[in-house]
mmCIF file of N, CA and C in Angstrom:
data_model
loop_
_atom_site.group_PDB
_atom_site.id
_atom_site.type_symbol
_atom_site.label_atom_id
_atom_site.label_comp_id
_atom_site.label_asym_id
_atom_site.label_seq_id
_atom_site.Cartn_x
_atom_site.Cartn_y
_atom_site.Cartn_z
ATOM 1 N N UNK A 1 -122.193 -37.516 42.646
ATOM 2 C CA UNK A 1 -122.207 -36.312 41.828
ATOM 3 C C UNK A 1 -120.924 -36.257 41.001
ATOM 4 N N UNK A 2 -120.789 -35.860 39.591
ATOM 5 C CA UNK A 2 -119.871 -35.732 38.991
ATOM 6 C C UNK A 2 -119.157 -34.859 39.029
ATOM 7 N N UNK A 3 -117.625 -34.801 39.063
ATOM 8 C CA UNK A 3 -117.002 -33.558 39.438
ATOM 9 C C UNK A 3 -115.892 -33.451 38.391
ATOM 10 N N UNK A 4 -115.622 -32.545 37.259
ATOM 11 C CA UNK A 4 -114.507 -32.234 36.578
ATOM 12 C C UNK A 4 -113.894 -31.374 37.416
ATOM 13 N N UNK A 5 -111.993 -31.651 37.546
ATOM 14 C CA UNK A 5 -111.645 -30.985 38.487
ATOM 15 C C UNK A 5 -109.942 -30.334 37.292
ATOM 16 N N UNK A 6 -110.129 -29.208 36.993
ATOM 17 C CA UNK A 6 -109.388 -28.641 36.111
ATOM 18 C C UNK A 6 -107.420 -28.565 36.941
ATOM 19 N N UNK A 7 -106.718 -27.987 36.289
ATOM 20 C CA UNK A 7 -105.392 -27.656 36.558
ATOM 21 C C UNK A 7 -104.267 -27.270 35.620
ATOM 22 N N UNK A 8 -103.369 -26.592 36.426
ATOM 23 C CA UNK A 8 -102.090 -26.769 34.941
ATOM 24 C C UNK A 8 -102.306 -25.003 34.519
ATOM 25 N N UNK A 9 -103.620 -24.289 34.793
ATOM 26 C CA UNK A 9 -102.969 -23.016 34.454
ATOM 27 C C UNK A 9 -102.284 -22.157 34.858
ATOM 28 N N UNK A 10 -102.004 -20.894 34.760
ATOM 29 C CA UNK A 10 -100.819 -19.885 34.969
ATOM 30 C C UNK A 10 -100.514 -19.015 34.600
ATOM 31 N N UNK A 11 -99.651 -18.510 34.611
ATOM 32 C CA UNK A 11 -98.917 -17.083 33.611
ATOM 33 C C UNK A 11 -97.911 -17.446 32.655
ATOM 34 N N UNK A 12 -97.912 -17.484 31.604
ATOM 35 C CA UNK A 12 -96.859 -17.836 30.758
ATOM 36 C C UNK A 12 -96.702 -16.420 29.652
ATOM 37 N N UNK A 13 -94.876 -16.639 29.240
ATOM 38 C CA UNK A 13 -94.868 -15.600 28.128
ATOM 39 C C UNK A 13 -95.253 -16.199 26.727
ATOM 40 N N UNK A 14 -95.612 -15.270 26.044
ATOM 41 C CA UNK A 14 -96.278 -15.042 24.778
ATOM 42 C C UNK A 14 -95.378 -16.511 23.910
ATOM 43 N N UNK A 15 -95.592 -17.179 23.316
ATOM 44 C CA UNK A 15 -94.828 -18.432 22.542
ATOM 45 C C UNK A 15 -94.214 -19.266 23.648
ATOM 46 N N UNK A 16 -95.111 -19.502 24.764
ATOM 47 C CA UNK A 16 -94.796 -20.323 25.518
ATOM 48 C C UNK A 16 -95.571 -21.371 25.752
ATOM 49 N N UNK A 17 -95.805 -22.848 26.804
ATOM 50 C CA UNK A 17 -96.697 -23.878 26.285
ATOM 51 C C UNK A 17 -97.020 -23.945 28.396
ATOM 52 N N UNK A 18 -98.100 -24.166 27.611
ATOM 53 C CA UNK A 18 -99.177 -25.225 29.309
ATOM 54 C C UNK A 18 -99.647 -26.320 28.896
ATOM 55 N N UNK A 19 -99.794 -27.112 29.695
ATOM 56 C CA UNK A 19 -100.646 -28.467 29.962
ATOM 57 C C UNK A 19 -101.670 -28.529 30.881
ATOM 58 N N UNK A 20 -103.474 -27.953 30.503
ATOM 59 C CA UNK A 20 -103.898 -28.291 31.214
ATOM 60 C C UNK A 20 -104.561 -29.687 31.735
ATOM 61 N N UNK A 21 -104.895 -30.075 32.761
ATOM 62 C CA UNK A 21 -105.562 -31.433 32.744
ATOM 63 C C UNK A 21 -106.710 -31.493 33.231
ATOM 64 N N UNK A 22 -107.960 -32.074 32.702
ATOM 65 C CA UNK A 22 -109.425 -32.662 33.508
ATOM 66 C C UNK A 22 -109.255 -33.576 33.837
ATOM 67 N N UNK A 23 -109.155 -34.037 35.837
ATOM 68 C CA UNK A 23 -109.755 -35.045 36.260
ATOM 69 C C UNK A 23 -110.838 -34.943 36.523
ATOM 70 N N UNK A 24 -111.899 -36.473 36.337
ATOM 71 C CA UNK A 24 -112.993 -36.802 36.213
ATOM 72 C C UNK A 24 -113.397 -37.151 37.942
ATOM 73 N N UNK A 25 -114.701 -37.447 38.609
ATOM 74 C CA UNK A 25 -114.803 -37.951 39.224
ATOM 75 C C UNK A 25 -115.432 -39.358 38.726
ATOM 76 N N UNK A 26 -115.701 -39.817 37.820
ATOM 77 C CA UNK A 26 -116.026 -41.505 37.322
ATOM 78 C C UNK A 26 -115.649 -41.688 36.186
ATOM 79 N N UNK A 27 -115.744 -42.995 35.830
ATOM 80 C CA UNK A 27 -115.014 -43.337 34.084
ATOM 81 C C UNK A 27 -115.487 -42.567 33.225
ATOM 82 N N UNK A 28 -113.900 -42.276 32.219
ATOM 83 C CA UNK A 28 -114.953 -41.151 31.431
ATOM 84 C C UNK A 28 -115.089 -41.793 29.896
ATOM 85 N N UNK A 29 -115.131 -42.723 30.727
ATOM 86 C CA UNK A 29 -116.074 -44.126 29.229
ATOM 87 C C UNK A 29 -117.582 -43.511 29.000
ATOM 88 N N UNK A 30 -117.668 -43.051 30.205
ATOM 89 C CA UNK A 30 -119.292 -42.376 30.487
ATOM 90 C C UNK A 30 -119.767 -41.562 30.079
ATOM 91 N N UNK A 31 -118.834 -40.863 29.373
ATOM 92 C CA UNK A 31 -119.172 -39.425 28.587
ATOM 93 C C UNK A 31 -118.802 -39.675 27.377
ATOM 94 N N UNK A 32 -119.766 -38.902 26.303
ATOM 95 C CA UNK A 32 -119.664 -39.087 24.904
ATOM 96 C C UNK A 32 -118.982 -38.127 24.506
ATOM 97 N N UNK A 33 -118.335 -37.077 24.794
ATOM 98 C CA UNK A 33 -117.215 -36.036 24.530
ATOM 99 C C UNK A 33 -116.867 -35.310 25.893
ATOM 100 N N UNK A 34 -115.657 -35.357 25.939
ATOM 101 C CA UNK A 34 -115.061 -34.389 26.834
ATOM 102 C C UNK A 34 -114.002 -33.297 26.018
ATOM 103 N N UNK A 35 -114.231 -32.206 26.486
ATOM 104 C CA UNK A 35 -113.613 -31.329 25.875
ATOM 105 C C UNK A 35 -112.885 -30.002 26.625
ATOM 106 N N UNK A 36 -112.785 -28.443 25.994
ATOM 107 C CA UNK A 36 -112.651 -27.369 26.759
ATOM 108 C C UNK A 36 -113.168 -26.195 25.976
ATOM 109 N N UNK A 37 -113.319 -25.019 26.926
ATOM 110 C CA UNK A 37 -113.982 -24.645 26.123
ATOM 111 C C UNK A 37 -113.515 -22.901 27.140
ATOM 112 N N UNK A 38 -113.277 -21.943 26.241
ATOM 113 C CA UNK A 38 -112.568 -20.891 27.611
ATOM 114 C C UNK A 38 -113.532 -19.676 27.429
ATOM 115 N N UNK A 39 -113.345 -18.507 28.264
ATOM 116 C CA UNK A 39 -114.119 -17.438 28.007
ATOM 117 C C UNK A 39 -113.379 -16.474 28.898
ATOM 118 N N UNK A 40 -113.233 -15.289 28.326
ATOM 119 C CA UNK A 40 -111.932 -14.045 28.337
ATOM 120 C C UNK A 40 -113.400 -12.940 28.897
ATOM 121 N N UNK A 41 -112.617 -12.378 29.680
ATOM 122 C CA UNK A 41 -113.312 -11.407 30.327
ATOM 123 C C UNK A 41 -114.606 -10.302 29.667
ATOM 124 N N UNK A 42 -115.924 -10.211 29.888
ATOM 125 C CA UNK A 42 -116.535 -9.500 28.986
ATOM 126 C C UNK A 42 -117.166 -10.373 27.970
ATOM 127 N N UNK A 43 -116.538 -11.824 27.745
ATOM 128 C CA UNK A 43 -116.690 -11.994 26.347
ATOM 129 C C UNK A 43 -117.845 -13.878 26.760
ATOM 130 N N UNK A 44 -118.133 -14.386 25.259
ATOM 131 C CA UNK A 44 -119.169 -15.454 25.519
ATOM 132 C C UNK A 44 -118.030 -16.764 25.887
ATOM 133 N N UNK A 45 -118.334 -17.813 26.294
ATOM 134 C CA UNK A 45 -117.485 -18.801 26.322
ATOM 135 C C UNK A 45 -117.504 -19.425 25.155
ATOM 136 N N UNK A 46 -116.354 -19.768 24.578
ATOM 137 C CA UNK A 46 -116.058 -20.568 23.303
ATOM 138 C C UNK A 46 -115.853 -21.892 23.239
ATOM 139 N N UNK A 47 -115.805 -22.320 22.240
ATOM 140 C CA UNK A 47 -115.244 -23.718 22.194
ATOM 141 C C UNK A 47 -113.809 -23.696 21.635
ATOM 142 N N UNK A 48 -112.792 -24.897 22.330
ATOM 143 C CA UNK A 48 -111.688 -25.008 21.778
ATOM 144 C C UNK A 48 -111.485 -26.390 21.623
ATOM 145 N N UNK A 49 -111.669 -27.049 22.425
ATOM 146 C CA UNK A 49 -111.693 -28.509 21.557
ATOM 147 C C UNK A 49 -112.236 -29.463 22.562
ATOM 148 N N UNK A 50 -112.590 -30.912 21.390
ATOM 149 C CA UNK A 50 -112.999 -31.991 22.245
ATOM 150 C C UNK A 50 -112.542 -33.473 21.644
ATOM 151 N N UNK A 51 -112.519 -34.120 22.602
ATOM 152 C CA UNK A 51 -112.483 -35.496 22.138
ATOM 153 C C UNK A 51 -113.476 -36.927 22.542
ATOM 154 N N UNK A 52 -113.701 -37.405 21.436
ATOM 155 C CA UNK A 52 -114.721 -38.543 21.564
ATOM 156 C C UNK A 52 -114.507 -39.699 22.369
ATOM 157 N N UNK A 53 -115.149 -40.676 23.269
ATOM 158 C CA UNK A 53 -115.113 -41.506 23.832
ATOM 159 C C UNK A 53 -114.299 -42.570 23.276
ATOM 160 N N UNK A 54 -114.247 -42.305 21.408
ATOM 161 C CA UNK A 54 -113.577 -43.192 20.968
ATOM 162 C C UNK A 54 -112.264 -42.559 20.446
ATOM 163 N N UNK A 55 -111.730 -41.386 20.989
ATOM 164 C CA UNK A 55 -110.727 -41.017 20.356
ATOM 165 C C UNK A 55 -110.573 -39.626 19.518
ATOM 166 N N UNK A 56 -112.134 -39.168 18.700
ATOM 167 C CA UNK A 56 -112.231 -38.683 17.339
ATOM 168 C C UNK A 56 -111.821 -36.549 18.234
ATOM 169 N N UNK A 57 -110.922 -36.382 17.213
ATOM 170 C CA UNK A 57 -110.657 -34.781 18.148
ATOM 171 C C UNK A 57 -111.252 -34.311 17.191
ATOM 172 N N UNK A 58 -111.701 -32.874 17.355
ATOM 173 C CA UNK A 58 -112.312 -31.883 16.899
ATOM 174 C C UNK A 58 -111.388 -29.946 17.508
ATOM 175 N N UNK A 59 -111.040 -29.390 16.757
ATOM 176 C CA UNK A 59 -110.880 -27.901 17.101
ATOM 177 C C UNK A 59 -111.037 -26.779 16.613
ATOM 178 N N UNK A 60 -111.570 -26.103 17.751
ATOM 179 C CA UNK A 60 -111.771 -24.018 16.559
ATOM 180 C C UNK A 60 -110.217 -24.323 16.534
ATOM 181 N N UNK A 61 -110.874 -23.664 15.030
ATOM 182 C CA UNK A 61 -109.988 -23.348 13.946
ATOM 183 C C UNK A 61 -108.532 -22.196 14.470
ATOM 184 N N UNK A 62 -108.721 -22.188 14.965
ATOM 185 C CA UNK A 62 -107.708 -20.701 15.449
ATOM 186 C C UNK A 62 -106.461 -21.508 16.817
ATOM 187 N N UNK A 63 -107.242 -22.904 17.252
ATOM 188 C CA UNK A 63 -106.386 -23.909 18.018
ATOM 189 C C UNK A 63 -105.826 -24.717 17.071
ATOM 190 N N UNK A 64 -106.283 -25.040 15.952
ATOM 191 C CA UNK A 64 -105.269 -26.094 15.289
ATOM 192 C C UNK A 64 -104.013 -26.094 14.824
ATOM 193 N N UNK A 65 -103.298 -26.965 15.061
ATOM 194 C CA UNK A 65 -102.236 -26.390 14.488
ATOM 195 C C UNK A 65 -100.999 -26.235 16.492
ATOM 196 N N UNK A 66 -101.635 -25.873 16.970
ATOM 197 C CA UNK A 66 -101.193 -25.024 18.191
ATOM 198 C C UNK A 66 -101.336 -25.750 19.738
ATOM 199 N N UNK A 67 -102.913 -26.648 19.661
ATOM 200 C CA UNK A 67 -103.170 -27.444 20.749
ATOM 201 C C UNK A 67 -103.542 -28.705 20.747
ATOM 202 N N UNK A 68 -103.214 -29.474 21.771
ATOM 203 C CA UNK A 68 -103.651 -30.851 21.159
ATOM 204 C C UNK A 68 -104.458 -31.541 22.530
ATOM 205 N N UNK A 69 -105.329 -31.961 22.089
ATOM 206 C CA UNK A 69 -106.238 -32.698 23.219
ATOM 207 C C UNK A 69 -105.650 -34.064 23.298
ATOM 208 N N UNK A 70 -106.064 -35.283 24.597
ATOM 209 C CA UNK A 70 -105.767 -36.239 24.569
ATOM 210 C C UNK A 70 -106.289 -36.215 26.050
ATOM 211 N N UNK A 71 -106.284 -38.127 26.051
ATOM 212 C CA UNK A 71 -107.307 -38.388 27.118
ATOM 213 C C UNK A 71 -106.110 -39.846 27.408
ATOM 214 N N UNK A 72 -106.151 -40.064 28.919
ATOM 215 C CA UNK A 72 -105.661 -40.920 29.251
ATOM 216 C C UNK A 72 -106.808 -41.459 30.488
ATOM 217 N N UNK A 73 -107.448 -42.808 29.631
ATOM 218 C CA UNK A 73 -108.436 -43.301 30.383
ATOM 219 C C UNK A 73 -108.660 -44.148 31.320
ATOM 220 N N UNK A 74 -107.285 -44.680 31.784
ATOM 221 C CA UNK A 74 -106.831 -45.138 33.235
ATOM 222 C C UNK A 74 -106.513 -44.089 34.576
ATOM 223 N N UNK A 75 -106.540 -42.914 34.186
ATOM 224 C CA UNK A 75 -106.248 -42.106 34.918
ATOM 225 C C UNK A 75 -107.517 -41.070 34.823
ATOM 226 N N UNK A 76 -108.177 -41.382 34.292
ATOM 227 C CA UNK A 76 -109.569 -40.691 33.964
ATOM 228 C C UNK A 76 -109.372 -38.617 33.809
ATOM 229 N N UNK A 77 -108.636 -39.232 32.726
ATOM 230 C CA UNK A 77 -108.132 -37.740 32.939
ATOM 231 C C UNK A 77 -107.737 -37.139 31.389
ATOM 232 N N UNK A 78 -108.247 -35.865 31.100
ATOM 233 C CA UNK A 78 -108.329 -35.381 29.442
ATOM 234 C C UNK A 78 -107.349 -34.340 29.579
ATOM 235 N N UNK A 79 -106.029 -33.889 28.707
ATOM 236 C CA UNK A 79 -105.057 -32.955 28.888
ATOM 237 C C UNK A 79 -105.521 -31.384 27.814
ATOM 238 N N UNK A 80 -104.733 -30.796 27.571
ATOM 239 C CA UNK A 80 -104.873 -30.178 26.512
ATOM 240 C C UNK A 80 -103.604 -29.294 26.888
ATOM 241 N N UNK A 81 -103.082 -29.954 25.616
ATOM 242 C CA UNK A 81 -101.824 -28.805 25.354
ATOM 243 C C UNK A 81 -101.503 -27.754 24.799
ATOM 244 N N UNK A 82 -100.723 -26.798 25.374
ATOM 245 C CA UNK A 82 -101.094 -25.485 24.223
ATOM 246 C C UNK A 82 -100.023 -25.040 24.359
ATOM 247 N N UNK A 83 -99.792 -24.685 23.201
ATOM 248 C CA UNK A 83 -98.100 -24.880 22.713
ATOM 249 C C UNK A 83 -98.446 -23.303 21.598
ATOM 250 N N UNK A 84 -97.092 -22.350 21.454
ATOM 251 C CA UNK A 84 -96.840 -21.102 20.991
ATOM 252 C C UNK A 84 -98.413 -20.098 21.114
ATOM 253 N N UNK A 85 -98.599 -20.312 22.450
ATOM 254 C CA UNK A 85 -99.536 -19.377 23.206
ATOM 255 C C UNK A 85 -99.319 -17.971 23.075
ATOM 256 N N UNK A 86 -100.764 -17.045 22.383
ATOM 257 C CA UNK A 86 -100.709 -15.771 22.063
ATOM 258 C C UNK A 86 -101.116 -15.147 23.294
ATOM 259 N N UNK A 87 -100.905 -13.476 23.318
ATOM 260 C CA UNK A 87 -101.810 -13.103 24.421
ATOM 261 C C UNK A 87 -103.501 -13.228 24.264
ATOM 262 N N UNK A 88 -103.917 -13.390 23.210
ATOM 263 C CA UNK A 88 -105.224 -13.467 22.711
ATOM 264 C C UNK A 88 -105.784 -14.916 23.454
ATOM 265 N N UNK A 89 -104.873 -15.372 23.761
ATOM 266 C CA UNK A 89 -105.408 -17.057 24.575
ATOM 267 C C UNK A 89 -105.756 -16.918 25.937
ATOM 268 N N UNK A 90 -105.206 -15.497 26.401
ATOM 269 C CA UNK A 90 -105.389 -15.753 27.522
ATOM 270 C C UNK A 90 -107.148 -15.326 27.793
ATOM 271 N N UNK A 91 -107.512 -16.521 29.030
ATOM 272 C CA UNK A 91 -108.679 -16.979 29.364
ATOM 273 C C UNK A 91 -108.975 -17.384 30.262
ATOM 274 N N UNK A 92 -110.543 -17.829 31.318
ATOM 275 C CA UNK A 92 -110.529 -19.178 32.033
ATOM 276 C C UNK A 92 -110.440 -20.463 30.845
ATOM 277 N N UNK A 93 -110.734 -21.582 31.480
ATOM 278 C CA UNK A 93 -110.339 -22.434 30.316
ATOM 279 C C UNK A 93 -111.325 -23.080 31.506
ATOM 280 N N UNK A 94 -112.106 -23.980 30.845
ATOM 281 C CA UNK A 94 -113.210 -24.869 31.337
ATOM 282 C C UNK A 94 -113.465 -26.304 31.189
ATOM 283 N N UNK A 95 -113.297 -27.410 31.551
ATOM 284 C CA UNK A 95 -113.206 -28.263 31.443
ATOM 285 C C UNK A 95 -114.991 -28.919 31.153
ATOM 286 N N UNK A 96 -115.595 -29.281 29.820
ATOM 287 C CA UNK A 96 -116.667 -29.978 29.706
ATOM 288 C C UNK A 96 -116.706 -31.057 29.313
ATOM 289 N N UNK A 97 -117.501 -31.911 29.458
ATOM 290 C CA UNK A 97 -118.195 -33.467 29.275
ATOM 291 C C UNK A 97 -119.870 -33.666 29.478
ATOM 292 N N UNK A 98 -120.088 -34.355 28.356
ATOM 293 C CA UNK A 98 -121.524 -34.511 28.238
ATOM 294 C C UNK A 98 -121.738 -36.212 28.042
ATOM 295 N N UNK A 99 -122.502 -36.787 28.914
ATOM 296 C CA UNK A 99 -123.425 -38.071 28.430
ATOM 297 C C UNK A 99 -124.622 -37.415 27.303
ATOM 298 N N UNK A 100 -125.524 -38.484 27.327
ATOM 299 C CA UNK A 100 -126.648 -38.172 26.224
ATOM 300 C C UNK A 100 -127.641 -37.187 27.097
ATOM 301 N N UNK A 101 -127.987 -37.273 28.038
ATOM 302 C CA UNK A 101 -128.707 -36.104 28.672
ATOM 303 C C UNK A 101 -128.015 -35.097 30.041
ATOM 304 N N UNK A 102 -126.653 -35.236 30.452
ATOM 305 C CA UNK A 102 -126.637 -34.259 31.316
ATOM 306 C C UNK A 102 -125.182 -33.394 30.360
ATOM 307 N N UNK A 103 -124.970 -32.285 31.078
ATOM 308 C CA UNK A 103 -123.449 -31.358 30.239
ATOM 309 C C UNK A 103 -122.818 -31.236 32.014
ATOM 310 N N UNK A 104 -121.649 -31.064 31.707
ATOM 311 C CA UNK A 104 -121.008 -30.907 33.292
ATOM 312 C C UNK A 104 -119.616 -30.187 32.603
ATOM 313 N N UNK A 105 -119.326 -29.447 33.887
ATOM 314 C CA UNK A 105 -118.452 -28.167 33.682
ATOM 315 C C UNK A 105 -117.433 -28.432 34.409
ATOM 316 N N UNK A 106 -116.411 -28.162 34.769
ATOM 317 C CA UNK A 106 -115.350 -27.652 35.727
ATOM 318 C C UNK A 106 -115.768 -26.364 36.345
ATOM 319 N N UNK A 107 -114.943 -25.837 37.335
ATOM 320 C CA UNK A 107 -114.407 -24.851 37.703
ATOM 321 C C UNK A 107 -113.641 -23.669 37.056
ATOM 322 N N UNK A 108 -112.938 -24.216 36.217
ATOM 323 C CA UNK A 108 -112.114 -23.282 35.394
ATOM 324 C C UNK A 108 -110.942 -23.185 36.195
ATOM 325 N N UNK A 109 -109.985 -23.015 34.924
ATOM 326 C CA UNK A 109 -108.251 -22.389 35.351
ATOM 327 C C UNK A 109 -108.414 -21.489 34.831
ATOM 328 N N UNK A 110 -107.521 -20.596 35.070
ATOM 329 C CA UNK A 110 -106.875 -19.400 34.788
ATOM 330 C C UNK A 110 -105.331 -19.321 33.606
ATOM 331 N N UNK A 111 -106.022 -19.197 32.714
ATOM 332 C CA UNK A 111 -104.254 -18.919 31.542
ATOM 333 C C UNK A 111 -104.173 -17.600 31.607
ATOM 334 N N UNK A 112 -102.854 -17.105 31.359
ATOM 335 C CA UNK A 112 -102.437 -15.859 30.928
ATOM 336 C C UNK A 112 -101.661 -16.100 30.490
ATOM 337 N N UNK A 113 -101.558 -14.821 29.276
ATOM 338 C CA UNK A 113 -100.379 -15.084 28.041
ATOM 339 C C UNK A 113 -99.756 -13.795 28.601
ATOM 340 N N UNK A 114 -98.874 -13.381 28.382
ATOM 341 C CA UNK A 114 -97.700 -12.028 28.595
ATOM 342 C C UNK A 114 -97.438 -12.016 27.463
ATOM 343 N N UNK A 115 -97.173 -10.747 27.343
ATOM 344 C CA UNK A 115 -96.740 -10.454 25.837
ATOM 345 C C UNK A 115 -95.010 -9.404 25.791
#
């Protein structure tokens, strides 16, 4: 069974930075995007970014500039950095990956921004 296993969130003040990380439970040669994707209390889950098996990143618009994805594939493991964090960021934050027919989730971390 596949297991994304999230980390790295917390409480941070307002213009401050986290590193979260997805470990995989198998190569994540295996997945055609891994990404994240968060959802704030009340509200739908969003997308914030992903990256392609071969590299290619993608981000809402409101992360660019601010976070940066990256995947280190010996360690089977996708980061995402988030750097001058608003309180508006704060969220779970979800770790996803999709092959061609299944989607798989994490658990979720917990960010908080302080303001």
């Amino acid at each position: 069974q596949v297991q994304l296993v999230e980390s790295g969130g917390g409480l941070v003040q307002a213009g401050g930075s986290l590193r979260l990380s997805c470990v995989a439970s198998i190569n994540i040669f295996s997945f055609i995007n891994m990404g994240w994707y968060r959802q704030a209390p009340g509200k739908q889950r969003d997308f914030v970014a992903r990256i392609t098996s071969g590299g290619t990143t993608t981000y809402a618009d409101s992360m660019k500039g601010r976070f940066t994805i990256s995947r280190d594939n010996a360690k089977n493991t996708v980061y995402l950095q988030m750097n001058s964090l608003k309180p508006e960021d704060t969220s779970v934050y979800y770790c996803h990956a999709n092959t061609w027919t299944f989607d798989y989730w994490g658990q979720g971390t917990q960010v908080t921004v302080s303001s």
